[in-house]
């Protein structure tokens, strides 16, 4: 319900779930997902939003993180992120007509 002030609303009653953890565990069981914590969803949201190009300052605002240090604990950066960043830099350099490394053959 988009009009509710609550995030997790029972669609049948329009009221917030009274046992959110139980609902989450039931959904995980139904989906066949094991060893996931409710709080893992926050980490997934933050990492996926950043990877999709949402500015980190906006992700911090959306997630309620007030300090960079706490945000960084949730923002997972891995080797795939580094490769994607290198690819973006290479595309930009090609568009600018520059050579990687500043000179040919280096």
XYZ file of N, CA, C and O in Angstrom:
424
model
N 0.840 -1.185 0.000
C 0.000 0.000 0.000
C 0.875 1.235 0.000
O 1.546 1.517 0.982
N 0.822 1.951 -1.070
C 1.685 3.123 -1.204
C 1.220 4.281 -0.337
O 1.973 5.209 -0.088
N -0.003 4.237 0.115
C -0.515 5.338 0.930
C -0.261 5.137 2.420
O -0.496 6.027 3.209
N 0.238 3.976 2.793
C 0.484 3.691 4.205
C 1.803 4.303 4.669
O 2.775 4.324 3.925
N 1.856 4.764 5.918
C 3.130 5.258 6.453
C 4.070 4.110 6.823
O 5.219 4.332 7.137
N 3.583 2.864 6.744
C 4.373 1.692 7.095
C 4.957 1.049 5.842
O 4.373 1.099 4.770
N 6.104 0.430 5.992
C 6.768 -0.213 4.866
C 6.166 -1.583 4.569
O 5.916 -1.934 3.426
N 5.928 -2.366 5.604
C 5.440 -3.731 5.437
C 3.993 -3.807 5.910
O 3.724 -3.833 7.108
N 3.087 -3.838 4.938
C 1.667 -3.768 5.227
C 0.982 -5.055 4.768
O 1.254 -5.560 3.672
N 0.094 -5.568 5.590
C -0.726 -6.708 5.217
C -1.710 -6.239 4.153
O -2.527 -5.356 4.404
N -1.648 -6.800 2.938
C -2.524 -6.319 1.865
C -4.009 -6.581 2.141
O -4.866 -5.899 1.577
N -4.304 -7.528 3.001
C -5.703 -7.841 3.306
C -6.316 -6.857 4.302
O -7.495 -6.528 4.209
N -5.506 -6.396 5.252
C -6.039 -5.513 6.294
C -5.613 -4.061 6.134
O -6.235 -3.170 6.695
N -4.532 -3.820 5.383
C -4.002 -2.466 5.264
C -3.240 -2.017 6.495
O -2.830 -0.870 6.593
N -3.035 -2.921 7.428
C -2.326 -2.602 8.671
C -0.926 -3.208 8.633
O -0.680 -4.180 7.922
N -0.002 -2.651 9.438
C 1.357 -3.207 9.443
C 1.362 -4.622 10.001
O 0.535 -4.975 10.846
N 2.277 -5.435 9.492
C 2.425 -6.789 10.010
C 2.836 -6.716 11.474
O 3.702 -5.929 11.846
N 2.236 -7.555 12.311
C 2.597 -7.562 13.723
C 3.808 -8.454 13.977
O 4.540 -8.257 14.932
N 4.042 -9.436 13.099
C 5.173 -10.355 13.266
C 5.995 -10.340 11.976
O 5.955 -11.287 11.191
N 6.721 -9.272 11.763
C 7.473 -9.115 10.522
C 8.535 -10.198 10.361
O 8.699 -10.746 9.269
N 9.225 -10.540 11.423
C 10.261 -11.566 11.337
C 9.657 -12.909 10.933
O 10.202 -13.615 10.088
N 8.524 -13.241 11.509
C 7.845 -14.483 11.145
C 7.421 -14.488 9.679
O 7.545 -15.498 8.983
N 6.934 -13.362 9.193
C 6.546 -13.249 7.788
C 7.762 -13.425 6.883
O 7.703 -14.093 5.854
N 8.863 -12.806 7.271
C 10.098 -12.904 6.491
C 10.590 -14.348 6.446
O 10.938 -14.864 5.381
N 10.618 -15.003 7.598
C 11.081 -16.392 7.646
C 10.175 -17.295 6.821
O 10.643 -18.190 6.113
N 8.875 -17.069 6.869
C 7.939 -17.846 6.061
C 8.162 -17.645 4.571
O 8.104 -18.597 3.785
N 8.436 -16.404 4.177
C 8.710 -16.114 2.768
C 10.001 -16.786 2.313
O 10.071 -17.321 1.201
N 11.015 -16.782 3.171
C 12.288 -17.445 2.841
C 12.077 -18.946 2.669
O 12.588 -19.545 1.715
N 11.333 -19.541 3.580
C 11.052 -20.974 3.482
C 10.294 -21.288 2.200
O 10.617 -22.241 1.492
N 9.287 -20.479 1.881
C 8.487 -20.701 0.677
C 9.332 -20.566 -0.585
O 9.100 -21.252 -1.577
N 10.335 -19.698 -0.533
C 11.210 -19.476 -1.695
C 12.383 -20.446 -1.722
O 13.153 -20.464 -2.680
N 12.532 -21.237 -0.664
C 13.648 -22.176 -0.605
C 14.987 -21.504 -0.334
O 16.038 -22.018 -0.689
N 14.938 -20.343 0.314
C 16.152 -19.586 0.624
C 16.541 -19.865 2.066
O 15.723 -19.762 2.976
N 17.808 -20.224 2.262
C 18.293 -20.518 3.603
C 19.399 -19.548 3.999
O 20.032 -18.942 3.147
N 19.609 -19.447 5.285
C 20.716 -18.665 5.862
C 20.734 -17.212 5.392
O 21.755 -16.683 4.991
N 19.606 -16.579 5.421
C 19.548 -15.153 5.105
C 18.904 -14.438 6.293
O 17.966 -14.940 6.903
N 19.453 -13.303 6.621
C 18.931 -12.488 7.708
C 18.148 -11.334 7.105
O 18.470 -10.854 6.013
N 17.149 -10.865 7.820
C 16.351 -9.745 7.341
C 17.252 -8.549 7.022
O 17.074 -7.867 6.024
N 18.261 -8.352 7.860
C 19.161 -7.205 7.681
C 19.991 -7.326 6.396
O 20.487 -6.323 5.880
N 20.142 -8.535 5.853
C 20.859 -8.718 4.586
C 20.187 -7.946 3.454
O 20.846 -7.557 2.486
N 18.888 -7.725 3.570
C 18.169 -6.986 2.532
C 18.684 -5.551 2.419
O 18.738 -4.981 1.322
N 19.083 -4.981 3.532
C 19.613 -3.609 3.518
C 20.932 -3.559 2.752
O 21.149 -2.689 1.916
N 21.790 -4.511 3.022
C 23.074 -4.581 2.320
C 22.846 -4.776 0.819
O 23.469 -4.129 -0.013
N 21.931 -5.673 0.469
C 21.637 -5.928 -0.941
C 21.103 -4.680 -1.626
O 21.510 -4.343 -2.741
N 20.172 -3.976 -0.966
C 19.625 -2.757 -1.555
C 20.718 -1.729 -1.808
O 20.816 -1.157 -2.895
N 21.540 -1.495 -0.802
C 22.577 -0.470 -0.913
C 23.559 -0.812 -2.033
O 23.868 0.019 -2.885
N 24.025 -2.043 -2.049
C 24.989 -2.455 -3.074
C 24.369 -2.403 -4.462
O 24.971 -1.866 -5.408
N 23.163 -2.929 -4.620
C 22.521 -2.950 -5.937
C 22.162 -1.561 -6.440
O 22.305 -1.277 -7.634
N 21.709 -0.688 -5.559
C 21.391 0.679 -5.975
C 22.646 1.390 -6.468
O 22.649 2.040 -7.515
N 23.731 1.243 -5.720
C 24.988 1.873 -6.130
C 25.472 1.313 -7.452
O 25.894 2.042 -8.341
N 25.388 -0.001 -7.629
C 25.834 -0.626 -8.876
C 24.990 -0.201 -10.070
O 25.444 -0.245 -11.200
N 23.770 0.210 -9.834
C 22.893 0.651 -10.916
C 23.017 2.143 -11.200
O 22.268 2.689 -11.989
N 23.960 2.768 -10.527
C 24.251 4.160 -10.841
C 23.604 5.193 -9.955
O 23.728 6.385 -10.218
N 22.914 4.781 -8.900
C 22.341 5.755 -7.972
C 23.492 6.361 -7.173
O 24.339 5.638 -6.652
N 23.535 7.656 -7.116
C 24.608 8.342 -6.391
C 24.657 7.861 -4.944
O 23.619 7.667 -4.309
N 25.864 7.653 -4.445
C 26.014 7.151 -3.078
C 25.351 8.062 -2.061
O 24.780 7.579 -1.084
N 25.403 9.373 -2.277
C 24.751 10.283 -1.332
C 23.241 10.055 -1.308
O 22.608 10.155 -0.250
N 22.662 9.707 -2.445
C 21.221 9.422 -2.514
C 20.920 8.084 -1.837
O 19.950 7.968 -1.088
N 21.764 7.073 -2.073
C 21.575 5.774 -1.424
C 21.663 5.946 0.092
O 20.862 5.372 0.842
N 22.609 6.751 0.553
C 22.742 7.002 1.988
C 21.469 7.634 2.540
O 20.996 7.266 3.621
N 20.906 8.569 1.815
C 19.672 9.232 2.249
C 18.523 8.226 2.310
O 17.753 8.194 3.260
N 18.435 7.375 1.283
C 17.358 6.387 1.227
C 17.477 5.341 2.331
O 16.467 4.875 2.860
N 18.705 4.961 2.659
C 18.917 3.917 3.662
C 18.990 4.471 5.082
O 19.005 3.700 6.043
N 19.069 5.781 5.209
C 19.116 6.397 6.526
C 20.493 6.457 7.147
O 20.621 6.742 8.329
N 21.526 6.195 6.350
C 22.889 6.269 6.884
C 23.327 7.722 6.963
O 23.280 8.442 5.973
N 23.765 8.118 8.136
C 24.191 9.498 8.324
C 25.703 9.662 8.214
O 26.186 10.755 7.993
N 26.436 8.567 8.353
C 27.890 8.661 8.255
C 28.407 7.764 7.145
O 27.846 6.705 6.865
N 29.469 8.183 6.539
C 30.097 7.420 5.471
C 30.651 6.087 5.995
O 30.586 5.075 5.300
N 31.165 6.093 7.197
C 31.764 4.879 7.745
C 30.737 3.755 7.856
O 31.019 2.607 7.500
N 29.542 4.053 8.317
C 28.513 3.028 8.440
C 28.035 2.601 7.054
O 27.848 1.418 6.775
N 27.845 3.565 6.166
C 27.432 3.240 4.787
C 28.428 2.274 4.145
O 28.027 1.298 3.508
N 29.693 2.526 4.321
C 30.725 1.685 3.706
C 30.674 0.239 4.205
O 31.056 -0.675 3.477
N 30.183 0.021 5.404
C 30.051 -1.351 5.913
C 28.975 -2.122 5.166
O 29.024 -3.345 5.093
N 28.017 -1.435 4.612
C 26.929 -2.077 3.875
C 27.185 -2.114 2.370
O 26.601 -2.926 1.658
N 27.990 -1.224 1.871
C 28.250 -1.102 0.442
C 29.346 -2.083 0.037
O 30.519 -1.832 0.270
N 28.962 -3.193 -0.554
C 29.917 -4.231 -0.937
C 30.579 -3.849 -2.258
O 29.906 -3.616 -3.262
N 31.905 -3.767 -2.255
C 32.679 -3.494 -3.465
C 33.569 -4.708 -3.695
O 34.358 -5.078 -2.834
N 33.405 -5.331 -4.875
C 34.184 -6.531 -5.163
C 34.934 -6.378 -6.482
O 34.922 -5.309 -7.103
N 35.591 -7.446 -6.908
C 36.409 -7.411 -8.123
C 35.574 -7.046 -9.355
O 36.058 -6.344 -10.252
N 34.329 -7.488 -9.397
C 33.467 -7.148 -10.533
C 33.216 -5.641 -10.595
O 33.155 -5.057 -11.684
N 33.102 -4.995 -9.439
C 32.931 -3.538 -9.410
C 34.164 -2.837 -9.956
O 34.059 -1.849 -10.697
N 35.331 -3.338 -9.600
C 36.579 -2.741 -10.083
C 36.684 -2.915 -11.598
O 37.021 -1.971 -12.321
N 36.354 -4.099 -12.100
C 36.385 -4.327 -13.555
C 35.407 -3.415 -14.277
O 35.715 -2.850 -15.328
N 34.224 -3.240 -13.714
C 33.230 -2.356 -14.331
C 33.723 -0.912 -14.362
O 33.527 -0.201 -15.353
N 34.393 -0.482 -13.308
C 34.936 0.882 -13.267
C 36.016 1.064 -14.321
O 36.062 2.085 -15.014
N 36.886 0.075 -14.470
C 37.943 0.147 -15.488
C 37.310 0.223 -16.876
O 37.746 1.010 -17.725
N 36.277 -0.574 -17.121
C 35.607 -0.550 -18.421
C 35.003 0.822 -18.705
O 35.102 1.330 -19.829
N 34.413 1.448 -17.699
C 33.852 2.793 -17.885
C 34.940 3.810 -18.231
O 34.754 4.671 -19.093
N 36.065 3.710 -17.553
C 37.179 4.622 -17.819
C 37.696 4.418 -19.238
O 37.955 5.378 -19.968
N 37.830 3.165 -19.652
C 38.315 2.882 -21.008
C 37.365 3.425 -22.061
O 37.804 3.994 -23.067
N 36.076 3.270 -21.877
C 35.092 3.796 -22.829
C 35.201 5.318 -22.899
O 35.201 5.897 -23.987
N 35.301 5.967 -21.752
C 35.408 7.426 -21.728
C 36.668 7.896 -22.435
O 36.646 8.868 -23.195
N 37.775 7.198 -22.213
C 39.033 7.581 -22.858
C 38.928 7.419 -24.370
O 39.419 8.244 -25.122
N 38.299 6.323 -24.819
C 38.132 6.129 -26.270
C 37.289 7.243 -26.863
O 37.590 7.750 -27.938
N 36.250 7.624 -26.161
C 35.384 8.708 -26.643
C 36.137 10.020 -26.733
O 35.860 10.842 -27.592
N 37.062 10.222 -25.832
C 37.858 11.449 -25.820
C 39.024 11.377 -26.792
O 39.739 12.351 -26.993
N 39.266 10.204 -27.351
C 40.367 10.057 -28.291
C 41.727 9.987 -27.637
O 42.749 10.174 -28.298
N 41.764 9.694 -26.348
C 43.040 9.597 -25.646
C 43.555 8.171 -25.675
O 42.792 7.222 -25.788
N 44.833 7.993 -25.539
C 45.438 6.683 -25.418
C 45.608 6.327 -23.956
O 45.944 7.161 -23.118
N 45.356 5.073 -23.615
C 45.533 4.622 -22.244
C 47.025 4.702 -21.916
O 47.870 4.279 -22.685
N 47.356 5.270 -20.790
C 48.757 5.395 -20.369
C 49.428 6.646 -20.903
O 50.581 6.897 -20.608
N 48.771 7.394 -21.734
C 49.307 8.665 -22.182
C 50.133 8.615 -23.455
O 50.395 9.611 -24.069
N 50.567 7.436 -23.897
C 51.346 7.351 -25.135
C 51.222 5.955 -25.704
O 51.067 4.976 -24.979
N 51.341 5.849 -27.000
C 51.252 4.556 -27.679
C 52.429 3.685 -27.293
O 53.539 4.153 -27.138
N 52.146 2.389 -27.101
C 53.225 1.441 -26.853
C 53.695 1.374 -25.426
O 54.635 0.679 -25.129
N 53.058 2.101 -24.510
C 53.475 2.061 -23.086
C 52.504 1.251 -22.299
O 51.380 1.221 -22.427
